[in-house]
């Protein structure tokens, strides 16, 4: 089994916020691969892909809040067999990258991201792949970072972010075929 774990917050209030950009990409991947619609299960919202090129890929959007993403992952691991270091890619927002940019990482610290910190704590390791999707930093350092990621992007930023999704999807597809290190070498600029 391969797992794409898309981080975000549940509910209409958060649907269109920067913090949910991982869910946005998950929706597009499910559509691209014929894996939708997402269905509610005990752990969240799941779409399984059955396309011949990508059999057995689970796209999962936890219904926990971002800061509790590790709890959702623990529940998944109780029911499914997979190696997080080899078989899981986390789709997550990143304020260190501008909107419209993404970067693959094979491992590393959560970098202040509470969702990644929760996953690392659940696994007892930082050794798992992640696709960091840029949402940019606040234009003024006095703006609270939590408020920033829980706000909507202006239209121009959102269009840049969505414009990067086809290439991000290619990066995910390359990861599925060749692993995270090869995908990093090909797609990180």
PDB file of C-alpha atoms in Angstrom:
ATOM      1  CA  UNK A   1       0.000   0.000   0.000  1.00  0.00           C
ATOM      2  CA  UNK A   2       1.127   3.547  -0.734  1.00  0.00           C
ATOM      3  CA  UNK A   3      -0.333   6.416   1.283  1.00  0.00           C
ATOM      4  CA  UNK A   4      -0.722  10.074   0.402  1.00  0.00           C
ATOM      5  CA  UNK A   5      -1.569  11.747   3.697  1.00  0.00           C
ATOM      6  CA  UNK A   6      -3.004  15.197   3.003  1.00  0.00           C
ATOM      7  CA  UNK A   7      -2.933  17.485   6.028  1.00  0.00           C
ATOM      8  CA  UNK A   8      -5.643  20.040   6.677  1.00  0.00           C
ATOM      9  CA  UNK A   9      -8.478  20.971   8.995  1.00  0.00           C
ATOM     10  CA  UNK A  10     -12.015  19.601   8.715  1.00  0.00           C
ATOM     11  CA  UNK A  11     -15.094  21.728   8.191  1.00  0.00           C
ATOM     12  CA  UNK A  12     -16.335  24.433   5.869  1.00  0.00           C
ATOM     13  CA  UNK A  13     -14.691  27.141   7.986  1.00  0.00           C
ATOM     14  CA  UNK A  14     -11.225  25.869   7.004  1.00  0.00           C
ATOM     15  CA  UNK A  15     -11.872  24.422   3.528  1.00  0.00           C
ATOM     16  CA  UNK A  16     -10.423  27.345   1.566  1.00  0.00           C
ATOM     17  CA  UNK A  17      -7.570  28.307   3.901  1.00  0.00           C
ATOM     18  CA  UNK A  18      -3.827  28.083   3.281  1.00  0.00           C
ATOM     19  CA  UNK A  19      -3.536  25.296   5.847  1.00  0.00           C
ATOM     20  CA  UNK A  20      -5.737  23.072   3.651  1.00  0.00           C
ATOM     21  CA  UNK A  21      -3.652  23.256   0.485  1.00  0.00           C
ATOM     22  CA  UNK A  22      -2.680  19.600   1.006  1.00  0.00           C
ATOM     23  CA  UNK A  23      -6.377  18.697   0.806  1.00  0.00           C
ATOM     24  CA  UNK A  24      -6.714  20.757  -2.389  1.00  0.00           C
ATOM     25  CA  UNK A  25      -3.962  18.748  -4.045  1.00  0.00           C
ATOM     26  CA  UNK A  26      -5.417  15.480  -2.734  1.00  0.00           C
ATOM     27  CA  UNK A  27      -8.739  16.325  -4.392  1.00  0.00           C
ATOM     28  CA  UNK A  28      -7.022  16.966  -7.719  1.00  0.00           C
ATOM     29  CA  UNK A  29      -4.965  13.773  -7.510  1.00  0.00           C
ATOM     30  CA  UNK A  30      -8.079  11.702  -6.796  1.00  0.00           C
ATOM     31  CA  UNK A  31      -9.782  13.270  -9.805  1.00  0.00           C
ATOM     32  CA  UNK A  32      -6.686  12.847 -12.020  1.00  0.00           C
ATOM     33  CA  UNK A  33      -6.364   9.158 -11.123  1.00  0.00           C
ATOM     34  CA  UNK A  34     -10.044   8.250 -11.029  1.00  0.00           C
ATOM     35  CA  UNK A  35      -9.934   7.649  -7.278  1.00  0.00           C
ATOM     36  CA  UNK A  36     -12.803   9.802  -6.115  1.00  0.00           C
ATOM     37  CA  UNK A  37     -15.117  10.525  -4.573  1.00  0.00           C
ATOM     38  CA  UNK A  38     -13.707  10.570  -1.096  1.00  0.00           C
ATOM     39  CA  UNK A  39     -15.599   8.390   1.331  1.00  0.00           C
ATOM     40  CA  UNK A  40     -15.813   8.840   5.070  1.00  0.00           C
ATOM     41  CA  UNK A  41     -14.287   6.059   7.136  1.00  0.00           C
ATOM     42  CA  UNK A  42     -13.304   5.746  10.778  1.00  0.00           C
ATOM     43  CA  UNK A  43     -10.077   7.697  10.264  1.00  0.00           C
ATOM     44  CA  UNK A  44     -11.043  10.417   7.813  1.00  0.00           C
ATOM     45  CA  UNK A  45     -11.887  10.822   4.149  1.00  0.00           C
ATOM     46  CA  UNK A  46     -10.337   8.298   1.787  1.00  0.00           C
ATOM     47  CA  UNK A  47     -10.105   7.779  -1.952  1.00  0.00           C
ATOM     48  CA  UNK A  48      -8.485   4.623  -3.326  1.00  0.00           C
ATOM     49  CA  UNK A  49      -7.032   4.687  -6.803  1.00  0.00           C
ATOM     50  CA  UNK A  50      -7.647   1.689  -9.003  1.00  0.00           C
ATOM     51  CA  UNK A  51      -6.141   2.975 -12.226  1.00  0.00           C
ATOM     52  CA  UNK A  52      -3.709   0.421 -13.656  1.00  0.00           C
ATOM     53  CA  UNK A  53      -0.785   2.838 -13.407  1.00  0.00           C
ATOM     54  CA  UNK A  54      -1.413   3.501  -9.712  1.00  0.00           C
ATOM     55  CA  UNK A  55      -3.121   0.535  -8.079  1.00  0.00           C
ATOM     56  CA  UNK A  56      -3.458   0.492  -4.326  1.00  0.00           C
ATOM     57  CA  UNK A  57      -2.718   4.145  -3.650  1.00  0.00           C
ATOM     58  CA  UNK A  58      -4.731   5.526  -0.755  1.00  0.00           C
ATOM     59  CA  UNK A  59      -5.310   9.271  -0.664  1.00  0.00           C
ATOM     60  CA  UNK A  60      -6.308  10.159   2.868  1.00  0.00           C
ATOM     61  CA  UNK A  61      -7.537  13.395   4.442  1.00  0.00           C
ATOM     62  CA  UNK A  62      -7.674  13.023   8.248  1.00  0.00           C
ATOM     63  CA  UNK A  63     -10.733  14.466   9.963  1.00  0.00           C
ATOM     64  CA  UNK A  64      -8.656  15.446  12.966  1.00  0.00           C
ATOM     65  CA  UNK A  65      -7.458  19.000  13.247  1.00  0.00           C
ATOM     66  CA  UNK A  66      -4.001  19.697  11.858  1.00  0.00           C
ATOM     67  CA  UNK A  67      -2.308  19.567  15.262  1.00  0.00           C
ATOM     68  CA  UNK A  68      -3.644  16.022  15.815  1.00  0.00           C
ATOM     69  CA  UNK A  69      -2.629  14.568  12.447  1.00  0.00           C
ATOM     70  CA  UNK A  70      -0.458  11.969  14.169  1.00  0.00           C
ATOM     71  CA  UNK A  71      -3.523  10.497  15.885  1.00  0.00           C
ATOM     72  CA  UNK A  72      -5.148   9.913  12.513  1.00  0.00           C
ATOM     73  CA  UNK A  73      -1.940   8.344  11.201  1.00  0.00           C
ATOM     74  CA  UNK A  74      -1.722   6.041  14.240  1.00  0.00           C
ATOM     75  CA  UNK A  75      -5.265   4.829  13.555  1.00  0.00           C
ATOM     76  CA  UNK A  76      -4.369   4.158   9.918  1.00  0.00           C
ATOM     77  CA  UNK A  77      -1.266   2.228  10.930  1.00  0.00           C
ATOM     78  CA  UNK A  78      -3.344   0.079  13.268  1.00  0.00           C
ATOM     79  CA  UNK A  79      -5.460  -1.073  10.313  1.00  0.00           C
ATOM     80  CA  UNK A  80      -3.037  -1.038   7.366  1.00  0.00           C
ATOM     81  CA  UNK A  81       0.473  -2.304   6.709  1.00  0.00           C
ATOM     82  CA  UNK A  82       2.967   0.145   5.259  1.00  0.00           C
ATOM     83  CA  UNK A  83       6.410   1.537   5.927  1.00  0.00           C
ATOM     84  CA  UNK A  84       6.043   5.313   6.477  1.00  0.00           C
ATOM     85  CA  UNK A  85       9.628   5.975   5.339  1.00  0.00           C
ATOM     86  CA  UNK A  86       9.083   4.256   1.980  1.00  0.00           C
ATOM     87  CA  UNK A  87       5.332   4.189   1.403  1.00  0.00           C
ATOM     88  CA  UNK A  88       3.962   7.489   2.739  1.00  0.00           C
ATOM     89  CA  UNK A  89       4.096  10.999   1.337  1.00  0.00           C
ATOM     90  CA  UNK A  90       2.599  13.830   3.396  1.00  0.00           C
ATOM     91  CA  UNK A  91       1.006  16.710   1.451  1.00  0.00           C
ATOM     92  CA  UNK A  92       1.400  19.817   3.602  1.00  0.00           C
ATOM     93  CA  UNK A  93       1.453  23.624   3.530  1.00  0.00           C
ATOM     94  CA  UNK A  94       4.750  25.468   3.981  1.00  0.00           C
ATOM     95  CA  UNK A  95       5.121  29.179   4.818  1.00  0.00           C
ATOM     96  CA  UNK A  96       8.833  29.118   3.902  1.00  0.00           C
ATOM     97  CA  UNK A  97       7.933  28.664   0.223  1.00  0.00           C
ATOM     98  CA  UNK A  98       6.054  31.232  -1.855  1.00  0.00           C
ATOM     99  CA  UNK A  99       2.668  30.348  -3.326  1.00  0.00           C
ATOM    100  CA  UNK A 100       3.102  28.329  -6.483  1.00  0.00           C
ATOM    101  CA  UNK A 101       6.298  26.543  -5.352  1.00  0.00           C
ATOM    102  CA  UNK A 102       6.713  23.106  -3.846  1.00  0.00           C
ATOM    103  CA  UNK A 103       9.562  21.026  -2.511  1.00  0.00           C
ATOM    104  CA  UNK A 104       9.933  17.323  -1.786  1.00  0.00           C
ATOM    105  CA  UNK A 105      11.771  16.152   1.324  1.00  0.00           C
ATOM    106  CA  UNK A 106      12.674  12.603   2.348  1.00  0.00           C
ATOM    107  CA  UNK A 107      12.966  13.428   6.043  1.00  0.00           C
ATOM    108  CA  UNK A 108      13.678  16.295   8.383  1.00  0.00           C
ATOM    109  CA  UNK A 109      12.393  18.206  11.327  1.00  0.00           C
ATOM    110  CA  UNK A 110       8.828  19.517  11.364  1.00  0.00           C
ATOM    111  CA  UNK A 111      10.247  23.043  11.040  1.00  0.00           C
ATOM    112  CA  UNK A 112       7.639  24.524  13.369  1.00  0.00           C
ATOM    113  CA  UNK A 113       4.697  22.894  11.551  1.00  0.00           C
ATOM    114  CA  UNK A 114       2.377  21.420  14.177  1.00  0.00           C
ATOM    115  CA  UNK A 115       0.843  18.854  11.820  1.00  0.00           C
ATOM    116  CA  UNK A 116       4.262  17.468  10.933  1.00  0.00           C
ATOM    117  CA  UNK A 117       5.282  17.579  14.610  1.00  0.00           C
ATOM    118  CA  UNK A 118       2.237  15.465  15.460  1.00  0.00           C
ATOM    119  CA  UNK A 119       3.113  12.932  12.747  1.00  0.00           C
ATOM    120  CA  UNK A 120       6.759  12.772  13.861  1.00  0.00           C
ATOM    121  CA  UNK A 121       5.668  12.229  17.457  1.00  0.00           C
ATOM    122  CA  UNK A 122       3.276   9.469  16.400  1.00  0.00           C
ATOM    123  CA  UNK A 123       5.966   7.705  14.361  1.00  0.00           C
ATOM    124  CA  UNK A 124       8.784   8.422  16.804  1.00  0.00           C
ATOM    125  CA  UNK A 125      10.739   9.507  13.717  1.00  0.00           C
ATOM    126  CA  UNK A 126      11.152  12.295  11.177  1.00  0.00           C
ATOM    127  CA  UNK A 127      11.928   9.710   8.485  1.00  0.00           C
ATOM    128  CA  UNK A 128       8.985  10.057   6.084  1.00  0.00           C
ATOM    129  CA  UNK A 129       8.489  11.856   2.799  1.00  0.00           C
ATOM    130  CA  UNK A 130       6.668  15.121   2.463  1.00  0.00           C
ATOM    131  CA  UNK A 131       5.617  17.369  -0.357  1.00  0.00           C
ATOM    132  CA  UNK A 132       5.708  20.894   1.011  1.00  0.00           C
ATOM    133  CA  UNK A 133       3.327  23.224  -0.840  1.00  0.00           C
ATOM    134  CA  UNK A 134       4.150  26.912  -0.639  1.00  0.00           C
ATOM    135  CA  UNK A 135       1.677  29.328   0.925  1.00  0.00           C
ATOM    136  CA  UNK A 136       4.146  32.163   1.601  1.00  0.00           C
ATOM    137  CA  UNK A 137       4.901  34.176   4.714  1.00  0.00           C
ATOM    138  CA  UNK A 138       2.777  37.005   6.044  1.00  0.00           C
ATOM    139  CA  UNK A 139       3.789  40.341   4.484  1.00  0.00           C
ATOM    140  CA  UNK A 140       4.168  41.842   7.955  1.00  0.00           C
ATOM    141  CA  UNK A 141       5.957  39.987  10.780  1.00  0.00           C
ATOM    142  CA  UNK A 142       3.374  41.336  13.232  1.00  0.00           C
ATOM    143  CA  UNK A 143       0.719  39.125  11.624  1.00  0.00           C
ATOM    144  CA  UNK A 144       0.162  36.000  13.685  1.00  0.00           C
ATOM    145  CA  UNK A 145       1.357  32.952  11.738  1.00  0.00           C
ATOM    146  CA  UNK A 146      -1.581  30.814  12.903  1.00  0.00           C
ATOM    147  CA  UNK A 147      -4.024  33.461  11.700  1.00  0.00           C
ATOM    148  CA  UNK A 148      -2.132  33.642   8.395  1.00  0.00           C
ATOM    149  CA  UNK A 149      -2.350  29.926   7.597  1.00  0.00           C
ATOM    150  CA  UNK A 150      -5.995  29.854   8.684  1.00  0.00           C
ATOM    151  CA  UNK A 151      -6.903  32.631   6.239  1.00  0.00           C
ATOM    152  CA  UNK A 152      -7.750  32.510   2.549  1.00  0.00           C
ATOM    153  CA  UNK A 153      -5.221  33.349  -0.124  1.00  0.00           C
ATOM    154  CA  UNK A 154      -5.818  36.360  -2.346  1.00  0.00           C
ATOM    155  CA  UNK A 155      -6.937  35.286  -5.815  1.00  0.00           C
ATOM    156  CA  UNK A 156      -3.523  35.836  -7.460  1.00  0.00           C
ATOM    157  CA  UNK A 157      -1.758  33.633  -4.868  1.00  0.00           C
ATOM    158  CA  UNK A 158      -4.417  30.962  -5.122  1.00  0.00           C
ATOM    159  CA  UNK A 159      -4.049  30.918  -8.917  1.00  0.00           C
ATOM    160  CA  UNK A 160      -0.260  30.539  -8.590  1.00  0.00           C
ATOM    161  CA  UNK A 161      -0.762  27.677  -6.140  1.00  0.00           C
ATOM    162  CA  UNK A 162      -3.287  25.894  -8.327  1.00  0.00           C
ATOM    163  CA  UNK A 163      -1.087  26.516 -11.363  1.00  0.00           C
ATOM    164  CA  UNK A 164       1.678  24.475  -9.710  1.00  0.00           C
ATOM    165  CA  UNK A 165      -0.581  21.479  -9.094  1.00  0.00           C
ATOM    166  CA  UNK A 166      -0.016  19.746 -12.463  1.00  0.00           C
ATOM    167  CA  UNK A 167       3.741  19.695 -11.860  1.00  0.00           C
ATOM    168  CA  UNK A 168       3.203  18.707  -8.201  1.00  0.00           C
ATOM    169  CA  UNK A 169       1.021  15.824  -9.425  1.00  0.00           C
ATOM    170  CA  UNK A 170       3.845  14.757 -11.748  1.00  0.00           C
ATOM    171  CA  UNK A 171       6.203  14.833  -8.757  1.00  0.00           C
ATOM    172  CA  UNK A 172       3.857  12.598  -6.761  1.00  0.00           C
ATOM    173  CA  UNK A 173       3.562  10.204  -9.698  1.00  0.00           C
ATOM    174  CA  UNK A 174       7.347  10.109 -10.000  1.00  0.00           C
ATOM    175  CA  UNK A 175       7.608   9.413  -6.255  1.00  0.00           C
ATOM    176  CA  UNK A 176       5.224   6.475  -6.661  1.00  0.00           C
ATOM    177  CA  UNK A 177       7.398   4.984  -9.394  1.00  0.00           C
ATOM    178  CA  UNK A 178      10.919   5.877  -8.225  1.00  0.00           C
ATOM    179  CA  UNK A 179      10.853   6.917  -4.561  1.00  0.00           C
ATOM    180  CA  UNK A 180      11.362  10.205  -2.792  1.00  0.00           C
ATOM    181  CA  UNK A 181      15.099  10.693  -3.393  1.00  0.00           C
ATOM    182  CA  UNK A 182      14.708  10.323  -7.164  1.00  0.00           C
ATOM    183  CA  UNK A 183      11.676  12.619  -7.127  1.00  0.00           C
ATOM    184  CA  UNK A 184      13.627  15.228  -5.136  1.00  0.00           C
ATOM    185  CA  UNK A 185      16.459  15.136  -7.678  1.00  0.00           C
ATOM    186  CA  UNK A 186      14.071  15.591 -10.562  1.00  0.00           C
ATOM    187  CA  UNK A 187      11.584  18.133  -9.189  1.00  0.00           C
ATOM    188  CA  UNK A 188      13.285  20.262  -6.526  1.00  0.00           C
ATOM    189  CA  UNK A 189      14.711  23.486  -7.937  1.00  0.00           C
TER     190      UNK A 189
END
